[in-house]
XYZ file of C-alpha atoms in Angstrom:
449
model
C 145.583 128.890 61.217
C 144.383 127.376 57.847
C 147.022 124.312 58.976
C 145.066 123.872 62.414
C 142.130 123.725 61.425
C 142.403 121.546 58.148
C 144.230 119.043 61.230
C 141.442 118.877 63.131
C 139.192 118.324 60.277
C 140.905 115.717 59.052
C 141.227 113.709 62.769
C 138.031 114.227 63.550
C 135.266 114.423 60.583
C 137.125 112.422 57.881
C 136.061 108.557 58.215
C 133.765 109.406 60.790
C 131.674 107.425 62.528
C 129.365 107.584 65.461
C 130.619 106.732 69.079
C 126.492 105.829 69.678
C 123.884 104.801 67.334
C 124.494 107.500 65.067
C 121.728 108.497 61.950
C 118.806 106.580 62.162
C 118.538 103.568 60.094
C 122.336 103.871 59.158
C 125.100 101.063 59.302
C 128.434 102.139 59.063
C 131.172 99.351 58.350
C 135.095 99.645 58.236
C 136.853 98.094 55.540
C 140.767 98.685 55.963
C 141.554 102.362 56.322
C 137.976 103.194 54.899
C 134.995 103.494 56.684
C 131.685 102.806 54.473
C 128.251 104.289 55.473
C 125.128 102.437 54.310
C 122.086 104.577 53.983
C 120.133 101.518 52.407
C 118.973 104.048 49.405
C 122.648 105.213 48.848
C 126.142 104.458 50.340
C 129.296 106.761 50.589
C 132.997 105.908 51.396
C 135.232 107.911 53.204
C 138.849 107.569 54.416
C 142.089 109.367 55.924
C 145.443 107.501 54.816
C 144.967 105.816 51.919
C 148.122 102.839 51.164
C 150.247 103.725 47.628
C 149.345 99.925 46.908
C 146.646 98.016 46.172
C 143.886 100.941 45.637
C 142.434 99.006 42.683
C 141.596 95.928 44.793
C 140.148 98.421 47.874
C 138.025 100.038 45.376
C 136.380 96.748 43.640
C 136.026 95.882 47.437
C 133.759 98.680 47.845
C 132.213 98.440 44.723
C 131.156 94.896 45.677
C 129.634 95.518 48.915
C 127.248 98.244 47.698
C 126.101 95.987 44.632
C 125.084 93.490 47.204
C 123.061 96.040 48.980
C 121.944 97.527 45.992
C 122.760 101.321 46.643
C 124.879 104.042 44.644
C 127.793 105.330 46.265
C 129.504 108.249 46.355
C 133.373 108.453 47.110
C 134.638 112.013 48.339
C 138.225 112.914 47.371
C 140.273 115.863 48.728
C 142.587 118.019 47.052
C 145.398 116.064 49.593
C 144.206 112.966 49.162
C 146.870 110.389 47.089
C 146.773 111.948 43.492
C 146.252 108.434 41.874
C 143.099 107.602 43.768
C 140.993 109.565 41.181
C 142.786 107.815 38.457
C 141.831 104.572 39.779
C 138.283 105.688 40.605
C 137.450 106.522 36.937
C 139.199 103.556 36.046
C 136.724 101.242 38.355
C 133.932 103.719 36.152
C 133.158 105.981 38.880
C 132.084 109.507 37.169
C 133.732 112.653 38.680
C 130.858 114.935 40.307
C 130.746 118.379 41.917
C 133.844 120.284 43.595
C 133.228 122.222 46.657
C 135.815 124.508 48.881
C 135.910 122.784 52.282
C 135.719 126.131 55.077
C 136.296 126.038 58.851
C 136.070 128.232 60.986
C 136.706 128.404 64.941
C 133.157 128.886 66.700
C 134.763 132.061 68.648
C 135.539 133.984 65.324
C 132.116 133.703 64.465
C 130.005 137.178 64.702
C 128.114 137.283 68.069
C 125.969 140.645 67.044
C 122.447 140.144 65.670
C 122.731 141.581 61.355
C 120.437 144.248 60.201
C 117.417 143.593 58.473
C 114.852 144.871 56.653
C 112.267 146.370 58.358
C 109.363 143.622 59.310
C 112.069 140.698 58.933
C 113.619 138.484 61.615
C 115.613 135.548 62.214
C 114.341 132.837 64.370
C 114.930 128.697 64.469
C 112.148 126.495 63.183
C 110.470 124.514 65.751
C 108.072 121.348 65.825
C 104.792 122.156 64.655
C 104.690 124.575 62.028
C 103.911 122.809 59.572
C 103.317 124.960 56.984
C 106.451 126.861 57.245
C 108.345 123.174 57.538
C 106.890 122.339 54.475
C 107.839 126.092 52.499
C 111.406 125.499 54.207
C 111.544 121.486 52.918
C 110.927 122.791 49.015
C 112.992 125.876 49.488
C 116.282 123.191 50.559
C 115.196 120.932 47.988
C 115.042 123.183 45.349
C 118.779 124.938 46.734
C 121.922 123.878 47.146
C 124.541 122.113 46.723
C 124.927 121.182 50.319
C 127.172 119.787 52.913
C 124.107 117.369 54.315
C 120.681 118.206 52.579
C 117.968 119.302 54.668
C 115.994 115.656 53.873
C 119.072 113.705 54.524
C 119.076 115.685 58.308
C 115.447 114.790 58.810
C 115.966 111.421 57.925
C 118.889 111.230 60.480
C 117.197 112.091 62.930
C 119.146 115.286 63.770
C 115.491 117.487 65.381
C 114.645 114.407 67.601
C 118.277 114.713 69.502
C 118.291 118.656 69.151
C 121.238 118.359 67.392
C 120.170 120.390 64.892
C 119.107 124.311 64.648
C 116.569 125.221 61.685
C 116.798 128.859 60.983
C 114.796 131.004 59.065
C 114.907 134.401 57.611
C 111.148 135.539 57.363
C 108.527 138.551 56.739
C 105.406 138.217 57.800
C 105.386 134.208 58.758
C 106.754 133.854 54.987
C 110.042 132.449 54.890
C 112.809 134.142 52.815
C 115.543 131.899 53.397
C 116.964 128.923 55.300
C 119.614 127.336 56.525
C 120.964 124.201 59.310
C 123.470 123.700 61.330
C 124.132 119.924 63.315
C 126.488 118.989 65.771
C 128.703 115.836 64.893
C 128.508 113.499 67.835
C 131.617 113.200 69.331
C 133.397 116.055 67.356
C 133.925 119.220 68.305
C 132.530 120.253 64.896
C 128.919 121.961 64.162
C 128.437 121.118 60.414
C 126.915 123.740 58.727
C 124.445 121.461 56.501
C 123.171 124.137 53.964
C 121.435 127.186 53.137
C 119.129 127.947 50.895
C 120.597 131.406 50.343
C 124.074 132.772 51.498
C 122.784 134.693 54.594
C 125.452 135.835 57.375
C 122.416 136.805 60.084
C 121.939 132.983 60.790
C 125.410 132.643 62.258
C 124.906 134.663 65.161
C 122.169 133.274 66.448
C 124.021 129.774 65.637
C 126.751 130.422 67.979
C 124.076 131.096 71.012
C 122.510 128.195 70.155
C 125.822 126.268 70.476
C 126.941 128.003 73.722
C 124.012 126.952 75.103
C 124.637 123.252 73.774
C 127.607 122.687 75.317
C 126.327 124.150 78.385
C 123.662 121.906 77.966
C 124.996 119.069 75.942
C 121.496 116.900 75.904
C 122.878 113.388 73.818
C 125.368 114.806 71.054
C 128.263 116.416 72.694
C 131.880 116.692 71.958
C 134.898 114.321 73.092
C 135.119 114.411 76.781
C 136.687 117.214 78.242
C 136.330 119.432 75.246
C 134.118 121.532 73.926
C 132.243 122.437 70.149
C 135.195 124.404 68.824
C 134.598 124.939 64.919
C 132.345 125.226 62.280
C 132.368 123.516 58.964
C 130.896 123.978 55.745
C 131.164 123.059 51.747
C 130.533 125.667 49.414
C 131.213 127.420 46.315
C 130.251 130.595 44.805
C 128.233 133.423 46.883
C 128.121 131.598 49.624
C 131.930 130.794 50.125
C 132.532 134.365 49.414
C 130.044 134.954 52.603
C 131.255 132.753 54.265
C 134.810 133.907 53.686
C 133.761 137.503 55.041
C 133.013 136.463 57.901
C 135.875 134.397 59.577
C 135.802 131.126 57.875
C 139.198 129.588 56.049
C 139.576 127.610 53.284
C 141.382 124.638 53.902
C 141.121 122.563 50.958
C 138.221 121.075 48.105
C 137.048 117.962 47.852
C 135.033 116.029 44.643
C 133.084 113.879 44.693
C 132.857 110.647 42.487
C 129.504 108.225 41.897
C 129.157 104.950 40.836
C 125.742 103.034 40.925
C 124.684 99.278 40.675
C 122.949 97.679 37.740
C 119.776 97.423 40.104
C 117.754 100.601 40.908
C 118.362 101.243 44.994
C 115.280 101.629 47.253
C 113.230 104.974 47.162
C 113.576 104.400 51.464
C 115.428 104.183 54.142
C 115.279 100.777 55.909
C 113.755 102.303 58.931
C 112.090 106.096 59.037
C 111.260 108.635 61.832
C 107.903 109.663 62.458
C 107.307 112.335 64.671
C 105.163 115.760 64.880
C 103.874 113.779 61.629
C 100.493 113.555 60.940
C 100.882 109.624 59.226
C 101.197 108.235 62.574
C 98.223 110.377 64.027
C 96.128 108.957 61.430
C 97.104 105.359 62.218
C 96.783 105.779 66.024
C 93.638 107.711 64.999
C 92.080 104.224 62.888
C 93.516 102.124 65.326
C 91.548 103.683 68.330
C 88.615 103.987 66.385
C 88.498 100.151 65.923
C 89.954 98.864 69.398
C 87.545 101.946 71.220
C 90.986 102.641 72.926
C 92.157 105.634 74.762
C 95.777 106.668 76.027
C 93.878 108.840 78.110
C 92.441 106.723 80.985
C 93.701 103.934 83.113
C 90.357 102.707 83.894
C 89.372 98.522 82.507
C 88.633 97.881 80.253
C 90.717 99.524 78.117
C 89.811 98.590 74.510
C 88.523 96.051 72.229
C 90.488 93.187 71.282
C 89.781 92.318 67.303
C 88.890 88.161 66.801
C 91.672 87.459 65.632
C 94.066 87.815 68.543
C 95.949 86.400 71.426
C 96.988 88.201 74.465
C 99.694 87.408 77.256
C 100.346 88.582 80.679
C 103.845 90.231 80.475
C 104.532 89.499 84.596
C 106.950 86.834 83.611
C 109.577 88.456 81.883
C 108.764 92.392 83.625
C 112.574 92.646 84.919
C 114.090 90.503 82.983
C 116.318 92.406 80.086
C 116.869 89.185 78.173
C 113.231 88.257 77.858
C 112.277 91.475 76.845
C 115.017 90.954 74.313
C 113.156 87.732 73.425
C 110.162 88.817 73.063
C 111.528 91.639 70.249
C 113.098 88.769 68.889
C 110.244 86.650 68.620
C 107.798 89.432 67.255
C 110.320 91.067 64.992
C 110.926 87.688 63.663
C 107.197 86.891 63.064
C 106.690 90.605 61.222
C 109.711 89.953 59.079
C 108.006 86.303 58.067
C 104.408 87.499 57.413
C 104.564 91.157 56.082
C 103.945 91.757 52.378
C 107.190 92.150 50.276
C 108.367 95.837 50.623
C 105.799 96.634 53.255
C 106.311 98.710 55.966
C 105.881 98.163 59.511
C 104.680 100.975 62.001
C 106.272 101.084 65.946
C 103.906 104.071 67.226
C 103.551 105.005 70.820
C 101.176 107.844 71.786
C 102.551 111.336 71.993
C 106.285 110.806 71.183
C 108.139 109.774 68.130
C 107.883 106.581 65.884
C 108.857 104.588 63.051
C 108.314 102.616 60.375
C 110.473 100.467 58.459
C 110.818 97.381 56.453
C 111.014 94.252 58.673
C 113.107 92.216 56.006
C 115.989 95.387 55.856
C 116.158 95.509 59.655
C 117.533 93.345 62.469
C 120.273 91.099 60.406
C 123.705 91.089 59.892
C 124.938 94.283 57.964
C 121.436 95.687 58.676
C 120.161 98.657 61.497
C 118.481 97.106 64.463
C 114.768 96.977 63.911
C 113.031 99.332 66.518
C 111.756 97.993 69.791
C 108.423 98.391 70.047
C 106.716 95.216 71.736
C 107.133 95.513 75.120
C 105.254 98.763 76.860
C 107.986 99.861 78.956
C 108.177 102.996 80.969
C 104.056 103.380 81.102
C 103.716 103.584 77.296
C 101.565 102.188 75.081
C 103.360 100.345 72.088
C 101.570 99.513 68.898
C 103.312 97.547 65.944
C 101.110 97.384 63.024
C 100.735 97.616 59.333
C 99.383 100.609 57.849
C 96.117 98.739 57.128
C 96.207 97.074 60.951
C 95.668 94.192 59.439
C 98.217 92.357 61.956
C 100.784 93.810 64.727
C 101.124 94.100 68.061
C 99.638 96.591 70.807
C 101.715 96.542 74.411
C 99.614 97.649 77.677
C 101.308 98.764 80.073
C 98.640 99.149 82.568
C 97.141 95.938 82.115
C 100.785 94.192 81.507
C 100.067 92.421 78.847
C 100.924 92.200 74.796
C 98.079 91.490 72.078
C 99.122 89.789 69.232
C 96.568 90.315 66.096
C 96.089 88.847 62.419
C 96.256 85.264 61.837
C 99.107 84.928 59.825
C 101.157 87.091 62.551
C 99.750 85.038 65.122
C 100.444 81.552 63.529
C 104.291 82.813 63.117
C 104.384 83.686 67.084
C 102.205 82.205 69.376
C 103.547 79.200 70.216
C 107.144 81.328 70.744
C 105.849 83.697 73.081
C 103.516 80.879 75.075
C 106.782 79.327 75.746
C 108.059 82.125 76.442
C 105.365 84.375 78.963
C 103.299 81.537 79.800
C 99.369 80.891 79.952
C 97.190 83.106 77.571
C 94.838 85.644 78.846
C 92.704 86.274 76.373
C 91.857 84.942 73.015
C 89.504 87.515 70.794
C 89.426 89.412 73.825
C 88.008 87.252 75.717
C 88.857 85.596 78.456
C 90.063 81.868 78.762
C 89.651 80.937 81.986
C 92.784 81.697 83.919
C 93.053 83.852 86.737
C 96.089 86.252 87.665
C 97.132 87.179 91.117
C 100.193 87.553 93.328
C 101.862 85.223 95.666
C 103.495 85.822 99.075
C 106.898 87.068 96.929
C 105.260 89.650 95.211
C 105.444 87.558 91.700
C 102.322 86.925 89.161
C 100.895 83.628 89.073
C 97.871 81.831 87.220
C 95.839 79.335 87.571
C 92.476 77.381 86.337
């Protein structure tokens, strides 16, 4: 059994990479037989065959591309891995770090029946909005572990948003006790178990409903086609690999892990960030109505208050066109990445779902995530790019059809792009210039004096 399942983590988790997107704000590049993830505050390198030649060279490869992006890397080696890839590691000055028992376990050995408690304590999963408990839960992981994917590291992923993720808790009284999360790896047929704060065996029931009922209802993760979540995988030593032990799972090898950081310090964030259930982008959409007198609620015109300092376009001419939408992102993401302050972030907010900010000159280039798309008001949203001050951004209408561009400097990066590219302005200060929109006989928008 141990065999089987140390197979199937080796196909299918080592040197993995996502079949979609994958972990927000993450680039994953393959180098050889290595793949390298880019987290743009850290980096780690993973691999499954590994040549008997030339390991020095691979190594300084991978050593050079994370001094270029300025992040410390960790390199995971397993107890099966080539014996002389440690040797070369410390060689290249990597510094051995923690060893952990790798355990897997198939889903269907897992314990189905609920664990006794204390009296007045229950097990439940986390949801959004509970913010006090999140925030208990947050220092409890932080303060815990070692683990297989840190609580903050799964946040910053982006696990919640594709419910990918189950956040239990073990808790008296609204007071949690302990913690512990479990992800599904796209395109696996592995649920990772990403830590706990405390070895606690009455979260795994209530895990393996929760992943019946995913790949019942797969949502956006799911497993290869035609297969199904089979196993469960976890890192741990100690208490909790004796629990773990006890209660089906096999050890199937250890793996170490080796560090080795550039000269320059990395960045304290993530190129691009998730904000959702969050109350930083309430408060900005909270400012930002204030001072355009704007409400998401109400279709009625007019809608808000443009600020002096802005253009606005009528969006008609590029409504179904994919590759001027495209433009447009282009032009705007281009103009933020020209005119924002060095190491300032940029906020794409709509109203009532998630968001994100990020750093305009760390997104959207080669070797870099894609910057979020947040200019055009598709789908009957509202879509506001802005910095945290609003001193310059963007806000998308989709009722009105039309894109405000505001602050100067923004504005003298853009405007002449996105005239040549949508047309005759509508409004300048938020007021009108003269030009009328209707329809012609084909059902498009035209303008005139």
């Amino acid at each position: 059994m141990a065999d089987e399942l140390l197979a199937a983590y080796d196909t299918q988790l080592r040197a993995w990479t996502p079949p979609a997107l994958g972990p927000l704000g993450v680039v994953f590049e393959q180098d050889g037989p290595v793949v390298r993830a880019h987290f743009g505050t850290h980096g780690t390198v993973d691999h499954r065959d590994l040549p008997g030649a030339g390991l020095g060279a691979l190594i300084r490869r991978q050593q050079e591309a994370f001094a270029a992006s300025g992040e410390p890397v960790e390199w995971k080696v397993h107890a099966y891995d080539p014996p002389q890839l440690a040797e070369h590691l410390v060689a290249a000055r990597f510094t051995p770090g923690w060893e952990r028992h790798v355990l897997v376990a198939p889903i269907d050995s897992l314990p189905s029946a609920p664990f006794p408690l204390p009296v007045g304590q229950r097990v439940r999963e986390v949801t959004f909005g509970e913010h006090p408990l999140l925030a208990r839960v947050q220092a409890m992981a932080a303060a815990s572990g070692p683990h297989r994917t840190t609580l903050a590291q799964s946040e910053a992923d982006g696990d919640a948003i594709g419910w990918c993720r189950n956040l239990a808790v073990r808790e008296l009284d609204g007071w949690a006790l302990a913690a512990g999360w479990a992800i599904l790896v796209d395109g696996t047929e592995f649920v990772s178990i990403g830590g706990m704060t405390l070895p606690e065996p009455a979260f795994l029931p209530g895990w393996r409903a929760w992943i019946d009922l995913r790949t019942r209802h797969p949502g956006d993760s799911r497993p290869p086609d035609g297969c199904r979540w089979r196993y469960v995988v976890a890192e741990a030593t100690g208490d909790l690999r004796a629990m773990l032990l006890g209660v089906g799972f096999h050890d199937v090898t250890t793996v170490r892990s080796y560090h080795w950081s550039p000269p320059n310090p990395p960045a304290r964030e993530r190129p691009v960030v998730l904000v959702f259930d969050d109350p930083q982008g309430d408060e900005i959409w909270g400012r930002f109505a204030s001072q355009w007198e704007f409400s998401a609620a109400t279709q009625a015109h007019p809608r808000l208050v443009e600020p002096p300092e802005s253009v606005a376009w009528h969006l008609a001419a590029i409504e179904e066109d994919e590759a001027g939408i495209a433009a447009l992102e282009s032009i705007v993401q281009r103009g933020l990445r020209a005119t924002v302050r060095p190491g300032e972030r940029v906020y794409a907010l709509h109203p009532f779902v998630q968001g994100y900010h990020f750093d305009p000159r760390r997104t959207g280039g080669p070797g870099q995530p894609p910057t979020p798309r947040c200019a055009f008001p598709d789908r009957g949203d509202h879509r506001l790019f802005t910095t945290a001050d609003l001193r310059l951004g963007t806000f998308g209408d989709p009722w009105g059809q039309s894109l405000c561009v505001f602050g100067g400097d923004l504005l003298a990066a853009v405007e002449a792009d996105l005239t040549a590219l949508l047309g005759t302005v509508l409004r300048r200060g938020g007021r009108p210039v003269g030009n009328i929109w209707s329809f012609g006989p084909d059902g498009h928008s035209v303008s005139g004096p």
